[in-house]
Amino acid sequence: MSDRLPGFSTLAVHAGAQPDPTTGARATPIYQTTSFVFNDADHAASLFGLQAFGNIYTRIGNPTNAVLEERVAALEGGTAALAVASGHAAQVVVLQQLLQPGDEFIAARKLYGGSINQFTHAFKSFGWNVVWADPDDIASFERAVTPRTKAIFIESIANPAGSITDIEAISTVATKAGVPLIVDNTLASPYLIRPIDHGADIVVHSLTKFLGGHGNSIGGIIVDAGTFDWSTGGKYPMLSEPRPEYHGIRLQETFGNFAFAIACRVLGLRDLGPALSPFNAFLILTGIETLPLRMQKHCDNAKAVAEFLAGHPAVASVSYAGLPNDKYYQLARKYAPKGAGAVFTFSLKGGYDAGVGLVSKLQLFSHLANVGDTRSLVIHPASTTHSQLDDAAKIKSGAGPDVVRLSIGIEDKEDLIADLEQALGA
Ligand SMILES: *Cc1c(COP(=O)(O)O)cnc(C)c1O
């Protein structure tokens, strides 16, 4: 072997995987088992005491999932990762390590609708208080910092309009406040943006979207950048203080630059329980092998569709960061030079009724609540994903009544344009 570091496409196919040591199987097997036999009593005790790494029980870890974890950690440039049952589970597990009841975290207002719900309602019942900031106004993050702030949460490419977040500027605010920056990198995938290269301390994904890529499995993942010092100021006791259930060890002291991933596994996943099925891990791993090919095609198609829509008389505006006159074009050139993603919005001159009407006339586009599928998808956020918000909040989060969201697939772009043309013209 040469001493060349493998490139992104090579990692997407190989990182974390070896031929199966007992059977020689080349594809990663699905280890469909709940539990794993110990070598002897000492081995069992050392696994339970975190003195040795190994498999115990699939709620805490599984060899198929471990390949997925290593692969995504490699693609994102992190030290370790933890796969969980969904993107939302990843968010719960991350924040559980950081927040005590009564604590706060700052979140960008432009987020996936489900995350806005989760942060506003479910997390409130845990005593975790979200404080909203505007990702287009970096000073709003600075103003939101208080002594109880424990984290900042943003999306790299933000739902629903595909806007690009200035990760480095917000990372500077997080560093100054002494809190980790969490980046939801779902819409970009590491092929387009690697948030850790821009100062993120933790990356989360819904694997359900572009990483799995085929609309067949729900999953989530947490990537530890290994960059944050959890021991300063006693702010993160889960990581810095002795753990009674593990013979008093301190996770940061024992595990160093992958302590956060360990905390998520041995405190979060172990106790909250949202384990990823190894079968889903297998499907998502297979999806990741073609991530670079798919993502480029998604972006190239999205740009062509956005250009078509921008020139159509029924369309009032298109919000796609890959168009040169877009507000986020310069940020897209800096953070996502290979393409500005494949999820974006446009608005129709006919308002709410036109939005609902268009969705019902499209034939090739599927009307459903998902993004990041091989198939092209459409939704009218104001009547679905963002319907729980009041009108002002809808507009602020980019989901006004006239807005339609597309997730562009990997079909032939001419067919996608023809479908939009018939639906807009009819
Ligand atoms: C889908 C999505 C989530 C939630 O992920 P699930 O796998 O559906 O739980 C979180 N963030 C973003 C940006 C998403 O698109």
Short mmCIF file of C-alpha atoms and ligand atoms in Angstrom, two decimals:
data_model
loop_
_atom_site.label_atom_id
_atom_site.label_comp_id
_atom_site.label_asym_id
_atom_site.label_seq_id
_atom_site.Cartn_x
_atom_site.Cartn_y
_atom_site.Cartn_z
CA MET A 1 0.00 0.00 0.00
CA SER A 2 1.11 3.54 -0.70
CA ASP A 3 1.02 6.01 2.16
CA ARG A 4 -1.54 8.14 0.32
CA LEU A 5 -4.58 8.95 2.47
CA PRO A 6 -7.73 7.50 0.88
CA GLY A 7 -10.04 9.98 -0.82
CA PHE A 8 -13.70 10.55 -0.05
CA SER A 9 -15.11 8.07 -2.59
CA THR A 10 -12.74 5.36 -1.39
CA LEU A 11 -13.77 5.96 2.22
CA ALA A 12 -17.45 5.87 1.21
CA VAL A 13 -16.93 2.31 -0.08
CA HIS A 14 -14.35 0.95 2.37
CA ALA A 15 -14.07 2.86 5.67
CA GLY A 16 -14.73 0.64 8.68
CA ALA A 17 -15.24 -2.56 6.66
CA GLN A 18 -13.06 -5.67 6.41
CA PRO A 19 -13.88 -9.05 4.93
CA ASP A 20 -15.74 -10.95 7.67
CA PRO A 21 -13.03 -12.67 9.77
CA THR A 22 -14.89 -15.99 10.11
CA THR A 23 -16.62 -16.39 6.73
CA GLY A 24 -14.73 -14.11 4.36
CA ALA A 25 -17.97 -12.36 3.38
CA ARG A 26 -17.01 -9.19 1.51
CA ALA A 27 -20.19 -7.20 2.02
CA THR A 28 -20.69 -6.30 5.69
CA PRO A 29 -22.91 -9.02 7.19
CA ILE A 30 -26.08 -8.19 9.09
CA TYR A 31 -25.29 -9.37 12.61
CA GLN A 32 -28.93 -10.00 13.44
CA THR A 33 -28.43 -10.93 17.07
CA THR A 34 -29.45 -9.34 20.32
CA SER A 35 -26.46 -10.49 22.37
CA PHE A 36 -22.87 -11.75 22.23
CA VAL A 37 -21.22 -14.59 24.16
CA PHE A 38 -18.46 -13.61 26.62
CA ASN A 39 -15.09 -15.41 26.56
CA ASP A 40 -15.19 -15.87 30.33
CA ALA A 41 -16.28 -14.15 33.53
CA ASP A 42 -13.34 -11.72 33.54
CA HIS A 43 -14.07 -10.70 29.95
CA ALA A 44 -17.71 -10.07 30.85
CA ALA A 45 -16.73 -7.97 33.87
CA SER A 46 -14.25 -5.87 31.89
CA LEU A 47 -16.82 -5.18 29.15
CA PHE A 48 -19.37 -4.06 31.72
CA GLY A 49 -16.82 -1.90 33.51
CA LEU A 50 -15.71 -0.16 30.26
CA GLN A 51 -12.19 -1.58 30.71
CA ALA A 52 -12.42 -3.38 27.36
CA PHE A 53 -14.22 -2.67 24.11
CA GLY A 54 -16.50 -5.35 22.76
CA ASN A 55 -20.03 -6.42 22.06
CA ILE A 56 -22.50 -7.05 24.87
CA TYR A 57 -26.03 -6.36 23.68
CA THR A 58 -27.33 -4.74 20.48
CA ARG A 59 -29.04 -1.88 22.32
CA ILE A 60 -25.52 -0.66 23.19
CA GLY A 61 -23.57 -1.75 20.11
CA ASN A 62 -23.57 -4.19 17.18
CA PRO A 63 -20.84 -5.10 14.65
CA THR A 64 -22.91 -4.07 11.60
CA ASN A 65 -23.69 -0.75 13.24
CA ALA A 66 -20.01 -0.37 14.16
CA VAL A 67 -19.00 -0.42 10.48
CA LEU A 68 -21.56 2.30 9.77
CA GLU A 69 -20.23 4.33 12.70
CA GLU A 70 -16.62 4.09 11.56
CA ARG A 71 -17.56 4.93 8.00
CA VAL A 72 -19.52 8.08 8.82
CA ALA A 73 -16.86 9.19 11.34
CA ALA A 74 -14.27 8.85 8.55
CA LEU A 75 -16.38 10.74 6.00
CA GLU A 76 -17.03 13.58 8.46
CA GLY A 77 -13.46 13.70 9.79
CA GLY A 78 -14.52 12.92 13.38
CA THR A 79 -12.89 10.72 16.02
CA ALA A 80 -15.87 8.37 16.57
CA ALA A 81 -19.59 8.07 15.91
CA LEU A 82 -22.69 6.48 17.35
CA ALA A 83 -25.56 5.21 15.19
CA VAL A 84 -29.07 5.47 16.63
CA ALA A 85 -32.63 4.73 15.54
CA SER A 86 -33.43 8.09 13.89
CA GLY A 87 -32.24 11.62 13.36
CA HIS A 88 -34.49 12.75 16.17
CA ALA A 89 -33.04 10.14 18.51
CA ALA A 90 -29.57 11.51 17.70
CA GLN A 91 -30.69 14.97 18.82
CA VAL A 92 -32.15 13.68 22.11
CA VAL A 93 -29.07 11.60 22.91
CA VAL A 94 -26.68 14.49 22.16
CA LEU A 95 -28.50 17.04 24.28
CA GLN A 96 -29.04 14.59 27.15
CA GLN A 97 -25.25 14.52 27.64
CA LEU A 98 -25.05 18.32 27.72
CA LEU A 99 -28.13 19.72 29.46
CA GLN A 100 -29.47 19.47 32.99
CA PRO A 101 -33.07 20.52 33.73
CA GLY A 102 -33.29 24.31 33.60
CA ASP A 103 -30.42 24.64 31.09
CA GLU A 104 -30.68 26.34 27.72
CA PHE A 105 -29.44 25.75 24.20
CA ILE A 106 -29.51 28.16 21.29
CA ALA A 107 -30.96 26.90 18.01
CA ALA A 108 -31.15 28.44 14.57
CA ARG A 109 -34.73 29.32 13.72
CA LYS A 110 -34.41 27.77 10.24
CA LEU A 111 -34.65 24.05 10.97
CA TYR A 112 -36.40 20.89 9.91
CA GLY A 113 -40.04 21.26 11.07
CA GLY A 114 -39.81 18.14 13.24
CA SER A 115 -36.80 19.59 15.06
CA ILE A 116 -38.70 22.82 15.77
CA ASN A 117 -41.47 20.68 17.32
CA GLN A 118 -39.07 18.48 19.27
CA PHE A 119 -37.17 21.44 20.69
CA THR A 120 -40.28 23.47 21.51
CA HIS A 121 -42.47 20.81 23.09
CA ALA A 122 -40.75 17.50 23.94
CA PHE A 123 -37.53 19.07 25.20
CA LYS A 124 -39.46 21.57 27.30
CA SER A 125 -40.93 18.64 29.22
CA PHE A 126 -37.34 17.56 30.05
CA GLY A 127 -36.61 21.06 31.36
CA TRP A 128 -34.34 21.87 28.36
CA ASN A 129 -35.10 25.37 27.12
CA VAL A 130 -34.53 26.31 23.50
CA VAL A 131 -33.66 29.93 22.68
CA TRP A 132 -34.10 30.78 18.99
CA ALA A 133 -31.62 32.79 16.95
CA ASP A 134 -31.56 33.90 13.33
CA PRO A 135 -28.87 32.14 11.25
CA ASP A 136 -28.73 35.20 8.97
CA ASP A 137 -27.89 37.44 11.94
CA ILE A 138 -24.83 36.11 13.75
CA ALA A 139 -25.17 38.74 16.50
CA SER A 140 -28.51 37.19 17.46
CA PHE A 141 -26.59 34.10 18.63
CA GLU A 142 -24.25 36.25 20.72
CA ARG A 143 -27.19 38.05 22.31
CA ALA A 144 -28.85 34.73 23.19
CA VAL A 145 -25.91 33.44 25.30
CA THR A 146 -26.55 33.25 29.07
CA PRO A 147 -24.71 31.45 31.92
CA ARG A 148 -27.15 28.53 31.40
CA THR A 149 -26.36 28.10 27.69
CA LYS A 150 -24.90 24.62 27.09
CA ALA A 151 -24.84 24.27 23.29
CA ILE A 152 -25.59 25.87 19.94
CA PHE A 153 -27.51 23.90 17.29
CA ILE A 154 -27.66 24.77 13.57
CA GLU A 155 -28.22 23.07 10.20
CA SER A 156 -25.42 23.37 7.61
CA ILE A 157 -27.86 23.59 4.71
CA ALA A 158 -31.11 24.59 6.35
CA ASN A 159 -34.63 23.36 5.88
CA PRO A 160 -36.80 24.10 4.08
CA ALA A 161 -35.27 26.68 1.72
CA GLY A 162 -31.79 25.18 1.36
CA SER A 163 -30.15 28.28 2.83
CA ILE A 164 -26.45 28.02 3.71
CA THR A 165 -25.37 28.70 7.29
CA ASP A 166 -22.14 30.55 8.09
CA ILE A 167 -20.78 27.72 10.25
CA GLU A 168 -17.43 29.41 10.96
CA ALA A 169 -19.02 32.62 12.23
CA ILE A 170 -21.35 30.72 14.56
CA SER A 171 -18.49 28.47 15.68
CA THR A 172 -16.65 31.61 16.80
CA VAL A 173 -19.65 32.57 18.95
CA ALA A 174 -19.76 29.05 20.44
CA THR A 175 -16.04 29.09 21.26
CA LYS A 176 -16.36 32.47 22.95
CA ALA A 177 -19.33 31.21 24.98
CA GLY A 178 -17.42 28.02 25.91
CA VAL A 179 -20.11 25.71 24.50
CA PRO A 180 -20.01 23.08 21.73
CA LEU A 181 -21.40 23.77 18.27
CA ILE A 182 -23.74 20.99 17.06
CA VAL A 183 -24.34 20.91 13.30
CA ASP A 184 -27.16 18.93 11.70
CA ASN A 185 -25.50 18.03 8.39
CA THR A 186 -28.41 16.03 6.98
CA LEU A 187 -29.16 18.14 3.91
CA ALA A 188 -25.54 18.58 2.88
CA SER A 189 -24.05 15.18 3.70
CA PRO A 190 -20.27 15.12 4.19
CA TYR A 191 -19.88 15.00 0.40
CA LEU A 192 -20.91 18.65 0.16
CA ILE A 193 -19.93 20.07 3.57
CA ARG A 194 -17.77 18.73 6.40
CA PRO A 195 -18.82 20.90 9.36
CA ILE A 196 -15.91 19.73 11.53
CA ASP A 197 -13.52 21.42 9.07
CA HIS A 198 -15.37 24.66 9.85
CA GLY A 199 -15.41 24.41 13.65
CA ALA A 200 -18.29 22.05 14.54
CA ASP A 201 -17.73 20.00 17.73
CA ILE A 202 -20.56 17.54 17.14
CA VAL A 203 -22.27 16.56 13.87
CA VAL A 204 -25.66 14.87 13.74
CA HIS A 205 -27.48 13.32 10.80
CA SER A 206 -30.76 11.87 9.88
CA LEU A 207 -29.36 8.85 8.00
CA THR A 208 -32.89 8.51 6.65
CA LYS A 209 -32.12 11.16 4.02
CA PHE A 210 -29.13 11.45 1.65
CA LEU A 211 -26.76 9.09 3.49
CA GLY A 212 -29.11 6.09 3.27
CA GLY A 213 -30.38 7.77 0.16
CA HIS A 214 -33.04 5.34 -1.05
CA GLY A 215 -36.01 6.22 1.14
CA ASN A 216 -36.09 2.77 2.76
CA SER A 217 -34.75 3.08 6.35
CA ILE A 218 -34.94 5.44 9.29
CA GLY A 219 -31.68 6.04 11.14
CA GLY A 220 -29.55 8.68 12.80
CA ILE A 221 -25.93 9.23 13.75
CA ILE A 222 -23.82 11.36 16.08
CA VAL A 223 -20.22 12.22 15.14
CA ASP A 224 -17.75 13.40 17.79
CA ALA A 225 -15.19 15.87 16.40
CA GLY A 226 -12.97 15.26 19.44
CA THR A 227 -12.34 19.01 19.66
CA PHE A 228 -14.19 20.10 22.79
CA ASP A 229 -12.73 20.18 26.30
CA TRP A 230 -15.59 18.95 28.52
CA SER A 231 -13.78 19.55 31.79
CA THR A 232 -13.75 23.35 31.84
CA GLY A 233 -15.92 25.07 34.40
CA GLY A 234 -17.81 21.96 35.53
CA LYS A 235 -20.44 22.70 32.90
CA TYR A 236 -20.70 19.15 31.57
CA PRO A 237 -20.82 16.83 34.60
CA MET A 238 -21.91 13.79 32.53
CA LEU A 239 -18.47 13.92 30.90
CA SER A 240 -16.25 15.39 33.58
CA GLU A 241 -17.54 13.90 36.86
CA PRO A 242 -17.12 10.32 38.17
CA ARG A 243 -19.80 7.93 36.86
CA PRO A 244 -21.26 5.86 39.70
CA GLU A 245 -22.49 3.10 37.34
CA TYR A 246 -18.97 2.64 35.91
CA HIS A 247 -16.89 2.36 39.11
CA GLY A 248 -16.43 6.13 39.32
CA ILE A 249 -14.54 6.65 36.04
CA ARG A 250 -14.60 10.09 34.42
CA LEU A 251 -15.44 9.76 30.73
CA GLN A 252 -13.34 12.66 29.44
CA GLU A 253 -10.32 11.61 31.50
CA THR A 254 -10.60 7.97 30.38
CA PHE A 255 -11.60 8.36 26.73
CA GLY A 256 -10.06 11.72 25.74
CA ASN A 257 -10.98 12.91 22.28
CA PHE A 258 -13.80 10.42 21.78
CA ALA A 259 -15.38 10.82 25.24
CA PHE A 260 -18.48 12.45 23.84
CA ALA A 261 -19.24 9.52 21.53
CA ILE A 262 -18.70 7.16 24.47
CA ALA A 263 -21.04 9.18 26.69
CA CYS A 264 -23.71 9.07 24.00
CA ARG A 265 -23.35 5.27 23.86
CA VAL A 266 -22.90 4.21 27.48
CA LEU A 267 -25.15 6.83 29.09
CA GLY A 268 -27.51 7.96 26.30
CA LEU A 269 -28.16 4.90 24.15
CA ARG A 270 -27.86 2.47 27.04
CA ASP A 271 -30.48 4.27 29.15
CA LEU A 272 -32.78 5.92 26.60
CA GLY A 273 -32.72 2.91 24.28
CA PRO A 274 -33.14 4.18 20.67
CA ALA A 275 -30.92 1.50 19.08
CA LEU A 276 -30.62 1.21 15.29
CA SER A 277 -31.58 -2.15 13.82
CA PRO A 278 -28.55 -3.86 12.20
CA PHE A 279 -30.73 -4.48 9.16
CA ASN A 280 -31.24 -0.73 8.73
CA ALA A 281 -27.52 -0.19 9.31
CA PHE A 282 -26.82 -2.61 6.44
CA LEU A 283 -29.18 -0.79 4.05
CA ILE A 284 -27.74 2.59 5.00
CA LEU A 285 -24.16 1.34 4.58
CA THR A 286 -25.05 0.11 1.09
CA GLY A 287 -26.49 3.54 0.35
CA ILE A 288 -23.36 5.34 1.53
CA GLU A 289 -21.20 3.44 -0.97
CA THR A 290 -22.74 5.53 -3.78
CA LEU A 291 -23.09 8.80 -1.82
CA PRO A 292 -20.56 10.78 -3.92
CA LEU A 293 -22.18 9.71 -7.22
CA ARG A 294 -25.72 10.30 -6.04
CA MET A 295 -25.02 13.60 -4.32
CA GLN A 296 -23.39 15.09 -7.40
CA LYS A 297 -26.33 14.04 -9.56
CA HIS A 298 -28.82 15.36 -6.96
CA CYS A 299 -27.05 18.75 -7.05
CA ASP A 300 -26.68 18.94 -10.83
CA ASN A 301 -30.38 18.08 -11.29
CA ALA A 302 -31.42 20.56 -8.59
CA LYS A 303 -29.53 23.37 -10.29
CA ALA A 304 -31.17 22.61 -13.64
CA VAL A 305 -34.64 22.48 -12.10
CA ALA A 306 -34.04 25.70 -10.12
CA GLU A 307 -32.92 27.48 -13.32
CA PHE A 308 -36.04 26.27 -15.13
CA LEU A 309 -38.33 27.47 -12.33
CA ALA A 310 -36.59 30.84 -12.09
CA GLY A 311 -37.53 31.46 -15.74
CA HIS A 312 -41.17 30.33 -15.46
CA PRO A 313 -43.94 32.99 -15.51
CA ALA A 314 -46.07 31.30 -12.79
CA VAL A 315 -43.15 31.34 -10.34
CA ALA A 316 -42.70 34.36 -8.07
CA SER A 317 -39.29 33.42 -6.68
CA VAL A 318 -36.84 30.55 -6.30
CA SER A 319 -34.73 30.08 -3.21
CA TYR A 320 -31.73 27.96 -4.28
CA ALA A 321 -28.26 28.84 -3.09
CA GLY A 322 -26.74 27.50 -6.31
CA LEU A 323 -28.25 30.34 -8.40
CA PRO A 324 -25.85 33.29 -8.82
CA ASN A 325 -28.43 35.90 -7.77
CA ASP A 326 -29.41 34.01 -4.61
CA LYS A 327 -28.84 35.60 -1.20
CA TYR A 328 -26.77 32.56 -0.12
CA TYR A 329 -24.71 32.16 -3.31
CA GLN A 330 -21.44 33.45 -1.79
CA LEU A 331 -21.86 31.22 1.28
CA ALA A 332 -22.60 28.28 -1.03
CA ARG A 333 -19.40 28.94 -2.97
CA LYS A 334 -17.43 28.96 0.26
CA TYR A 335 -19.02 26.00 2.09
CA ALA A 336 -20.47 23.82 -0.68
CA PRO A 337 -18.47 24.40 -3.85
CA LYS A 338 -19.48 21.03 -5.37
CA GLY A 339 -23.18 21.95 -5.26
CA ALA A 340 -25.74 23.68 -3.09
CA GLY A 341 -27.70 20.54 -2.23
CA ALA A 342 -30.95 19.26 -3.66
CA VAL A 343 -33.60 20.59 -1.28
CA PHE A 344 -34.97 24.05 -1.98
CA THR A 345 -38.14 26.06 -2.15
CA PHE A 346 -39.92 28.27 -4.63
CA SER A 347 -43.00 30.39 -4.35
CA LEU A 348 -45.92 30.70 -6.71
CA LYS A 349 -47.63 33.87 -7.80
CA GLY A 350 -50.98 32.17 -7.03
CA GLY A 351 -50.19 31.84 -3.27
CA TYR A 352 -51.49 29.06 -0.99
CA ASP A 353 -54.06 27.66 -3.45
CA ALA A 354 -51.53 27.51 -6.26
CA GLY A 355 -49.08 25.71 -3.96
CA VAL A 356 -51.61 23.08 -2.97
CA GLY A 357 -52.79 22.80 -6.61
CA LEU A 358 -49.30 22.26 -8.01
CA VAL A 359 -48.58 19.48 -5.56
CA SER A 360 -51.70 17.62 -6.69
CA LYS A 361 -50.88 17.94 -10.42
CA LEU A 362 -47.30 16.65 -10.30
CA GLN A 363 -46.96 13.03 -11.45
CA LEU A 364 -43.27 12.06 -11.34
CA PHE A 365 -42.67 13.94 -8.07
CA SER A 366 -44.06 12.09 -5.04
CA HIS A 367 -46.06 14.15 -2.58
CA LEU A 368 -44.71 13.09 0.79
CA ALA A 369 -42.88 14.23 3.92
CA ASN A 370 -39.29 13.26 3.26
CA VAL A 371 -36.16 14.53 1.54
CA GLY A 372 -32.99 12.93 0.21
CA ASP A 373 -34.53 10.04 -1.71
CA THR A 374 -33.37 8.82 -5.15
CA ARG A 375 -36.92 9.84 -6.21
CA SER A 376 -37.94 13.47 -6.56
CA LEU A 377 -40.27 14.66 -3.83
CA VAL A 378 -42.56 17.63 -3.27
CA ILE A 379 -44.37 19.07 -0.30
CA HIS A 380 -46.24 22.23 0.62
CA PRO A 381 -44.70 22.99 4.05
CA ALA A 382 -47.36 25.48 5.22
CA SER A 383 -50.09 22.82 5.11
CA THR A 384 -47.91 19.93 6.36
CA THR A 385 -44.45 19.92 8.03
CA HIS A 386 -44.71 23.52 9.26
CA SER A 387 -48.51 23.64 9.78
CA GLN A 388 -48.12 23.76 13.57
CA LEU A 389 -46.41 27.17 13.37
CA ASP A 390 -48.35 30.43 13.31
CA ASP A 391 -48.18 32.53 10.14
CA ALA A 392 -45.35 34.79 11.33
CA ALA A 393 -43.23 31.80 12.43
CA LYS A 394 -43.95 30.04 9.12
CA ILE A 395 -42.60 32.99 7.17
CA LYS A 396 -39.59 33.35 9.51
CA SER A 397 -38.67 29.70 9.03
CA GLY A 398 -39.03 29.98 5.24
CA ALA A 399 -42.34 28.11 4.98
CA GLY A 400 -44.80 30.86 4.00
CA PRO A 401 -48.22 29.95 2.51
CA ASP A 402 -47.08 30.29 -1.14
CA VAL A 403 -43.91 28.20 -0.68
CA VAL A 404 -43.41 24.73 -2.22
CA ARG A 405 -40.42 22.56 -1.22
CA LEU A 406 -38.71 20.17 -3.61
CA SER A 407 -36.20 17.42 -2.95
CA ILE A 408 -34.67 16.65 -6.31
CA GLY A 409 -33.86 13.02 -7.05
CA ILE A 410 -31.48 11.33 -9.46
CA GLU A 411 -33.88 10.81 -12.38
CA ASP A 412 -33.23 12.45 -15.80
CA LYS A 413 -33.52 16.19 -15.29
CA GLU A 414 -35.47 16.60 -18.55
CA ASP A 415 -38.25 14.40 -17.13
CA LEU A 416 -38.39 16.39 -13.89
CA ILE A 417 -38.62 19.67 -15.80
CA ALA A 418 -41.34 18.27 -18.10
CA ASP A 419 -43.40 17.20 -15.08
CA LEU A 420 -43.10 20.64 -13.47
CA GLU A 421 -43.93 22.29 -16.78
CA GLN A 422 -47.19 20.37 -17.21
CA ALA A 423 -48.20 20.96 -13.58
CA LEU A 424 -47.42 24.69 -13.67
CA GLY A 425 -49.10 25.18 -17.04
CA ALA A 426 -52.22 23.13 -16.38
C1 LIG B 1 -35.42 14.24 8.72
C2 LIG B 1 -34.59 15.20 9.45
C3 LIG B 1 -34.39 15.08 10.82
C4 LIG B 1 -35.05 14.00 11.66
O1 LIG B 1 -34.60 12.75 11.27
P1 LIG B 1 -35.47 11.40 11.41
O2 LIG B 1 -34.56 10.35 10.88
O3 LIG B 1 -36.72 11.60 10.61
O4 LIG B 1 -35.78 11.26 12.87
C5 LIG B 1 -33.56 15.99 11.45
N1 LIG B 1 -32.98 16.98 10.74
C6 LIG B 1 -33.16 17.14 9.43
C7 LIG B 1 -32.47 18.24 8.72
C8 LIG B 1 -33.96 16.25 8.73
O5 LIG B 1 -34.13 16.41 7.41
#
